[in-house]
PDB file of C-alpha atoms and ligand atoms in Angstrom:
ATOM      1  CA  MET A   1      83.502  61.210  81.208  1.00  0.00           C
ATOM      2  CA  MET A   2      86.175  58.833  79.850  1.00  0.00           C
ATOM      3  CA  ASN A   3      84.210  57.418  76.937  1.00  0.00           C
ATOM      4  CA  LYS A   4      80.770  58.851  76.397  1.00  0.00           C
ATOM      5  CA  SER A   5      79.608  56.218  73.913  1.00  0.00           C
ATOM      6  CA  ILE A   6      80.363  53.292  76.171  1.00  0.00           C
ATOM      7  CA  ARG A   7      78.815  54.999  79.196  1.00  0.00           C
ATOM      8  CA  PHE A   8      75.704  55.877  77.191  1.00  0.00           C
ATOM      9  CA  GLN A   9      75.406  52.268  75.976  1.00  0.00           C
ATOM     10  CA  GLU A  10      75.472  51.069  79.588  1.00  0.00           C
ATOM     11  CA  LEU A  11      72.841  53.632  80.557  1.00  0.00           C
ATOM     12  CA  GLU A  12      70.599  52.555  77.670  1.00  0.00           C
ATOM     13  CA  ILE A  13      70.493  49.042  79.102  1.00  0.00           C
ATOM     14  CA  LEU A  14      69.582  50.382  82.557  1.00  0.00           C
ATOM     15  CA  ILE A  15      66.884  52.594  81.024  1.00  0.00           C
ATOM     16  CA  ASP A  16      65.441  49.600  79.122  1.00  0.00           C
ATOM     17  CA  GLU A  17      65.071  47.896  82.498  1.00  0.00           C
ATOM     18  CA  LEU A  18      63.385  50.948  84.044  1.00  0.00           C
ATOM     19  CA  VAL A  19      60.964  51.260  81.106  1.00  0.00           C
ATOM     20  CA  GLN A  20      59.928  47.628  81.505  1.00  0.00           C
ATOM     21  CA  GLU A  21      59.135  47.952  85.224  1.00  0.00           C
ATOM     22  CA  GLN A  22      55.523  47.314  86.139  1.00  0.00           C
ATOM     23  CA  THR A  23      54.882  50.718  87.592  1.00  0.00           C
ATOM     24  CA  SER A  24      53.319  54.005  86.505  1.00  0.00           C
ATOM     25  CA  MET A  25      54.574  56.071  83.591  1.00  0.00           C
ATOM     26  CA  LEU A  26      55.307  58.982  85.953  1.00  0.00           C
ATOM     27  CA  MET A  27      57.355  56.754  88.260  1.00  0.00           C
ATOM     28  CA  ILE A  28      59.367  55.495  85.288  1.00  0.00           C
ATOM     29  CA  LEU A  29      60.049  59.066  84.125  1.00  0.00           C
ATOM     30  CA  GLN A  30      61.100  59.960  87.666  1.00  0.00           C
ATOM     31  CA  ASN A  31      63.503  57.020  87.794  1.00  0.00           C
ATOM     32  CA  ILE A  32      64.975  57.882  84.386  1.00  0.00           C
ATOM     33  CA  SER A  33      65.503  61.516  85.519  1.00  0.00           C
ATOM     34  CA  LYS A  34      67.261  60.298  88.656  1.00  0.00           C
ATOM     35  CA  LEU A  35      69.479  57.818  86.810  1.00  0.00           C
ATOM     36  CA  LEU A  36      70.569  60.360  84.192  1.00  0.00           C
ATOM     37  CA  LYS A  37      71.254  63.101  86.737  1.00  0.00           C
ATOM     38  CA  GLU A  38      73.267  60.764  88.955  1.00  0.00           C
ATOM     39  CA  GLU A  39      75.225  59.004  86.223  1.00  0.00           C
ATOM     40  CA  VAL A  40      76.155  61.778  83.805  1.00  0.00           C
ATOM     41  CA  GLU A  41      78.362  64.248  85.629  1.00  0.00           C
ATOM     42  CA  TYR A  42      77.382  67.301  83.583  1.00  0.00           C
ATOM     43  CA  TYR A  43      73.608  66.612  83.675  1.00  0.00           C
ATOM     44  CA  ASP A  44      72.634  68.859  86.600  1.00  0.00           C
ATOM     45  CA  TRP A  45      68.883  69.125  86.039  1.00  0.00           C
ATOM     46  CA  VAL A  46      66.981  66.398  84.188  1.00  0.00           C
ATOM     47  CA  GLY A  47      63.257  66.507  83.637  1.00  0.00           C
ATOM     48  CA  PHE A  48      60.293  66.086  81.354  1.00  0.00           C
ATOM     49  CA  TYR A  49      57.805  68.561  79.952  1.00  0.00           C
ATOM     50  CA  LEU A  50      54.612  66.997  78.587  1.00  0.00           C
ATOM     51  CA  VAL A  51      51.978  68.486  76.303  1.00  0.00           C
ATOM     52  CA  ASP A  52      48.912  69.529  78.317  1.00  0.00           C
ATOM     53  CA  LYS A  53      46.007  67.464  76.975  1.00  0.00           C
ATOM     54  CA  ASN A  54      43.528  70.193  77.972  1.00  0.00           C
ATOM     55  CA  ASN A  55      45.586  72.976  76.459  1.00  0.00           C
ATOM     56  CA  PRO A  56      47.624  71.499  73.614  1.00  0.00           C
ATOM     57  CA  ASP A  57      49.676  74.671  73.054  1.00  0.00           C
ATOM     58  CA  GLU A  58      51.242  74.399  76.481  1.00  0.00           C
ATOM     59  CA  LEU A  59      53.785  72.187  78.178  1.00  0.00           C
ATOM     60  CA  ILE A  60      53.414  71.066  81.785  1.00  0.00           C
ATOM     61  CA  LEU A  61      56.363  70.141  83.961  1.00  0.00           C
ATOM     62  CA  GLY A  62      56.473  66.401  84.616  1.00  0.00           C
ATOM     63  CA  PRO A  63      58.893  64.391  86.758  1.00  0.00           C
ATOM     64  CA  PHE A  64      62.322  65.954  87.238  1.00  0.00           C
ATOM     65  CA  GLU A  65      65.472  65.755  89.353  1.00  0.00           C
ATOM     66  CA  GLY A  66      67.380  68.857  90.394  1.00  0.00           C
ATOM     67  CA  SER A  67      66.436  72.253  91.803  1.00  0.00           C
ATOM     68  CA  PRO A  68      62.732  73.141  91.729  1.00  0.00           C
ATOM     69  CA  THR A  69      61.794  75.452  88.863  1.00  0.00           C
ATOM     70  CA  GLU A  70      59.183  78.188  88.620  1.00  0.00           C
ATOM     71  CA  HIS A  71      58.552  77.154  84.991  1.00  0.00           C
ATOM     72  CA  THR A  72      55.844  74.596  85.639  1.00  0.00           C
ATOM     73  CA  ARG A  73      53.860  75.605  82.523  1.00  0.00           C
ATOM     74  CA  ILE A  74      55.515  76.774  79.309  1.00  0.00           C
ATOM     75  CA  PRO A  75      53.494  77.994  76.297  1.00  0.00           C
ATOM     76  CA  PHE A  76      54.717  76.706  72.912  1.00  0.00           C
ATOM     77  CA  GLY A  77      57.265  79.155  71.501  1.00  0.00           C
ATOM     78  CA  GLN A  78      58.536  80.367  74.872  1.00  0.00           C
ATOM     79  CA  GLY A  79      62.049  79.528  76.007  1.00  0.00           C
ATOM     80  CA  VAL A  80      64.128  76.710  74.629  1.00  0.00           C
ATOM     81  CA  CYS A  81      61.481  74.174  75.651  1.00  0.00           C
ATOM     82  CA  GLY A  82      58.728  76.077  73.857  1.00  0.00           C
ATOM     83  CA  GLN A  83      60.871  76.418  70.728  1.00  0.00           C
ATOM     84  CA  VAL A  84      61.424  72.644  70.603  1.00  0.00           C
ATOM     85  CA  ALA A  85      57.661  72.164  70.995  1.00  0.00           C
ATOM     86  CA  ASN A  86      57.169  74.338  67.900  1.00  0.00           C
ATOM     87  CA  ILE A  87      59.871  72.910  65.651  1.00  0.00           C
ATOM     88  CA  GLY A  88      59.975  69.275  66.840  1.00  0.00           C
ATOM     89  CA  LYS A  89      63.767  69.142  66.663  1.00  0.00           C
ATOM     90  CA  VAL A  90      66.569  68.913  69.204  1.00  0.00           C
ATOM     91  CA  ILE A  91      67.943  72.250  70.404  1.00  0.00           C
ATOM     92  CA  ILE A  92      71.324  72.542  72.088  1.00  0.00           C
ATOM     93  CA  VAL A  93      72.236  75.847  73.712  1.00  0.00           C
ATOM     94  CA  GLN A  94      75.917  75.600  74.610  1.00  0.00           C
ATOM     95  CA  ASP A  95      75.903  78.979  76.374  1.00  0.00           C
ATOM     96  CA  VAL A  96      72.559  80.169  77.715  1.00  0.00           C
ATOM     97  CA  SER A  97      73.821  83.764  78.051  1.00  0.00           C
ATOM     98  CA  GLN A  98      73.782  83.886  74.233  1.00  0.00           C
ATOM     99  CA  GLU A  99      70.175  82.679  73.846  1.00  0.00           C
ATOM    100  CA  HIS A 100      67.578  85.447  73.817  1.00  0.00           C
ATOM    101  CA  ASN A 101      64.542  83.128  73.941  1.00  0.00           C
ATOM    102  CA  TYR A 102      65.514  81.395  77.168  1.00  0.00           C
ATOM    103  CA  LEU A 103      63.687  80.876  80.480  1.00  0.00           C
ATOM    104  CA  SER A 104      66.136  80.767  83.363  1.00  0.00           C
ATOM    105  CA  CYS A 105      65.604  78.208  86.112  1.00  0.00           C
ATOM    106  CA  SER A 106      68.762  78.897  88.058  1.00  0.00           C
ATOM    107  CA  ILE A 107      71.789  81.163  87.711  1.00  0.00           C
ATOM    108  CA  ASP A 108      74.014  78.075  87.887  1.00  0.00           C
ATOM    109  CA  VAL A 109      72.800  76.815  84.498  1.00  0.00           C
ATOM    110  CA  GLN A 110      75.237  77.436  81.642  1.00  0.00           C
ATOM    111  CA  SER A 111      73.916  75.186  78.892  1.00  0.00           C
ATOM    112  CA  GLU A 112      70.852  73.162  77.929  1.00  0.00           C
ATOM    113  CA  ILE A 113      69.711  70.384  75.601  1.00  0.00           C
ATOM    114  CA  VAL A 114      66.049  69.720  74.823  1.00  0.00           C
ATOM    115  CA  VAL A 115      64.979  66.583  72.922  1.00  0.00           C
ATOM    116  CA  PRO A 116      61.444  66.086  71.594  1.00  0.00           C
ATOM    117  CA  ILE A 117      59.410  62.920  72.267  1.00  0.00           C
ATOM    118  CA  PHE A 118      56.997  61.714  69.578  1.00  0.00           C
ATOM    119  CA  LYS A 119      54.219  59.125  69.680  1.00  0.00           C
ATOM    120  CA  ASP A 120      53.078  57.894  66.251  1.00  0.00           C
ATOM    121  CA  GLY A 121      54.660  60.982  64.704  1.00  0.00           C
ATOM    122  CA  LYS A 122      52.897  63.383  67.089  1.00  0.00           C
ATOM    123  CA  PHE A 123      54.866  65.628  69.459  1.00  0.00           C
ATOM    124  CA  ILE A 124      53.907  64.662  73.037  1.00  0.00           C
ATOM    125  CA  GLY A 125      56.645  66.096  75.214  1.00  0.00           C
ATOM    126  CA  GLU A 126      60.349  66.507  75.689  1.00  0.00           C
ATOM    127  CA  ILE A 127      63.414  65.690  77.738  1.00  0.00           C
ATOM    128  CA  ASP A 128      65.058  68.801  79.156  1.00  0.00           C
ATOM    129  CA  ILE A 129      68.607  68.750  80.552  1.00  0.00           C
ATOM    130  CA  ASP A 130      70.485  71.674  82.084  1.00  0.00           C
ATOM    131  CA  SER A 131      74.202  71.707  82.783  1.00  0.00           C
ATOM    132  CA  HIS A 132      76.324  73.872  85.035  1.00  0.00           C
ATOM    133  CA  LYS A 133      79.124  73.504  82.464  1.00  0.00           C
ATOM    134  CA  LYS A 134      79.449  75.518  79.291  1.00  0.00           C
ATOM    135  CA  ALA A 135      79.308  73.558  76.007  1.00  0.00           C
ATOM    136  CA  PRO A 136      79.337  69.985  77.374  1.00  0.00           C
ATOM    137  CA  PHE A 137      76.917  68.539  74.817  1.00  0.00           C
ATOM    138  CA  THR A 138      78.047  66.682  71.683  1.00  0.00           C
ATOM    139  CA  LYS A 139      76.400  64.673  68.921  1.00  0.00           C
ATOM    140  CA  GLU A 140      76.658  61.654  71.233  1.00  0.00           C
ATOM    141  CA  ASP A 141      74.295  63.276  73.730  1.00  0.00           C
ATOM    142  CA  THR A 142      71.784  63.951  70.960  1.00  0.00           C
ATOM    143  CA  VAL A 143      71.941  60.383  69.630  1.00  0.00           C
ATOM    144  CA  PHE A 144      71.679  58.922  73.140  1.00  0.00           C
ATOM    145  CA  LEU A 145      68.792  61.132  74.252  1.00  0.00           C
ATOM    146  CA  GLU A 146      66.863  60.584  71.011  1.00  0.00           C
ATOM    147  CA  LYS A 147      67.058  56.835  71.699  1.00  0.00           C
ATOM    148  CA  ILE A 148      65.782  57.416  75.236  1.00  0.00           C
ATOM    149  CA  ALA A 149      62.953  59.577  73.852  1.00  0.00           C
ATOM    150  CA  GLN A 150      62.008  56.706  71.538  1.00  0.00           C
ATOM    151  CA  LYS A 151      61.906  54.212  74.418  1.00  0.00           C
ATOM    152  CA  ILE A 152      59.808  56.621  76.495  1.00  0.00           C
ATOM    153  CA  SER A 153      57.257  57.096  73.734  1.00  0.00           C
ATOM    154  CA  GLU A 154      56.348  53.423  74.122  1.00  0.00           C
ATOM    155  CA  LEU A 155      54.957  54.244  77.588  1.00  0.00           C
ATOM    156  CA  PHE A 156      52.289  56.550  76.147  1.00  0.00           C
TER     157      PHE A 156
HETATM  158  N1  SME B   1      65.398  76.736  80.352  1.00  0.00           N
HETATM  159  C1  SME B   1      64.152  76.250  79.851  1.00  0.00           C
HETATM  160  C2  SME B   1      63.066  76.285  80.904  1.00  0.00           C
HETATM  161  C3  SME B   1      62.977  75.043  81.695  1.00  0.00           C
HETATM  162  S1  SME B   1      64.141  74.926  82.894  1.00  0.00           S
HETATM  163  O1  SME B   1      65.464  74.729  82.232  1.00  0.00           O
HETATM  164  C4  SME B   1      63.897  73.650  83.896  1.00  0.00           C
HETATM  165  C5  SME B   1      63.727  77.044  78.637  1.00  0.00           C
HETATM  166  O2  SME B   1      64.377  78.025  78.267  1.00  0.00           O
HETATM  167  O3  SME B   1      62.722  76.675  78.044  1.00  0.00           O
END
């Protein structure tokens, strides 16, 4: 990507438009997944895990774009997603072969970023992005995705 910051600024505007659409929350999350996967070359799987209201120590797979995954439910603490659920902070794994607490979705995945979503200070879910490249994520991805997480929390 030529200039990440400028591209991310453009995508933020498009995501603002998607968030304001008069449609369901799940449809908006689907559209955001699709936009991010299509527009950021190294985002190869983009999806959401949401806290299960009936079982608040577990995440359930929400809308996503990319290969189907067997990890449709993830207990807190398990994998990168479950770790983020526990600590409420962004985790970047630049090389998944080096991460012992990792749940593999596909052998093509080399790296992952998971960004928590909060509503009124409470952890409600997360954005999960896998890449087929090693170490593609920078501070700019974190800043961008935290802004997206903030916009999404307004839907809940
Ligand atoms: N790799 C994740 C599991 C979810 S898949 O990437 C879609 C993890 O370790 O939690």
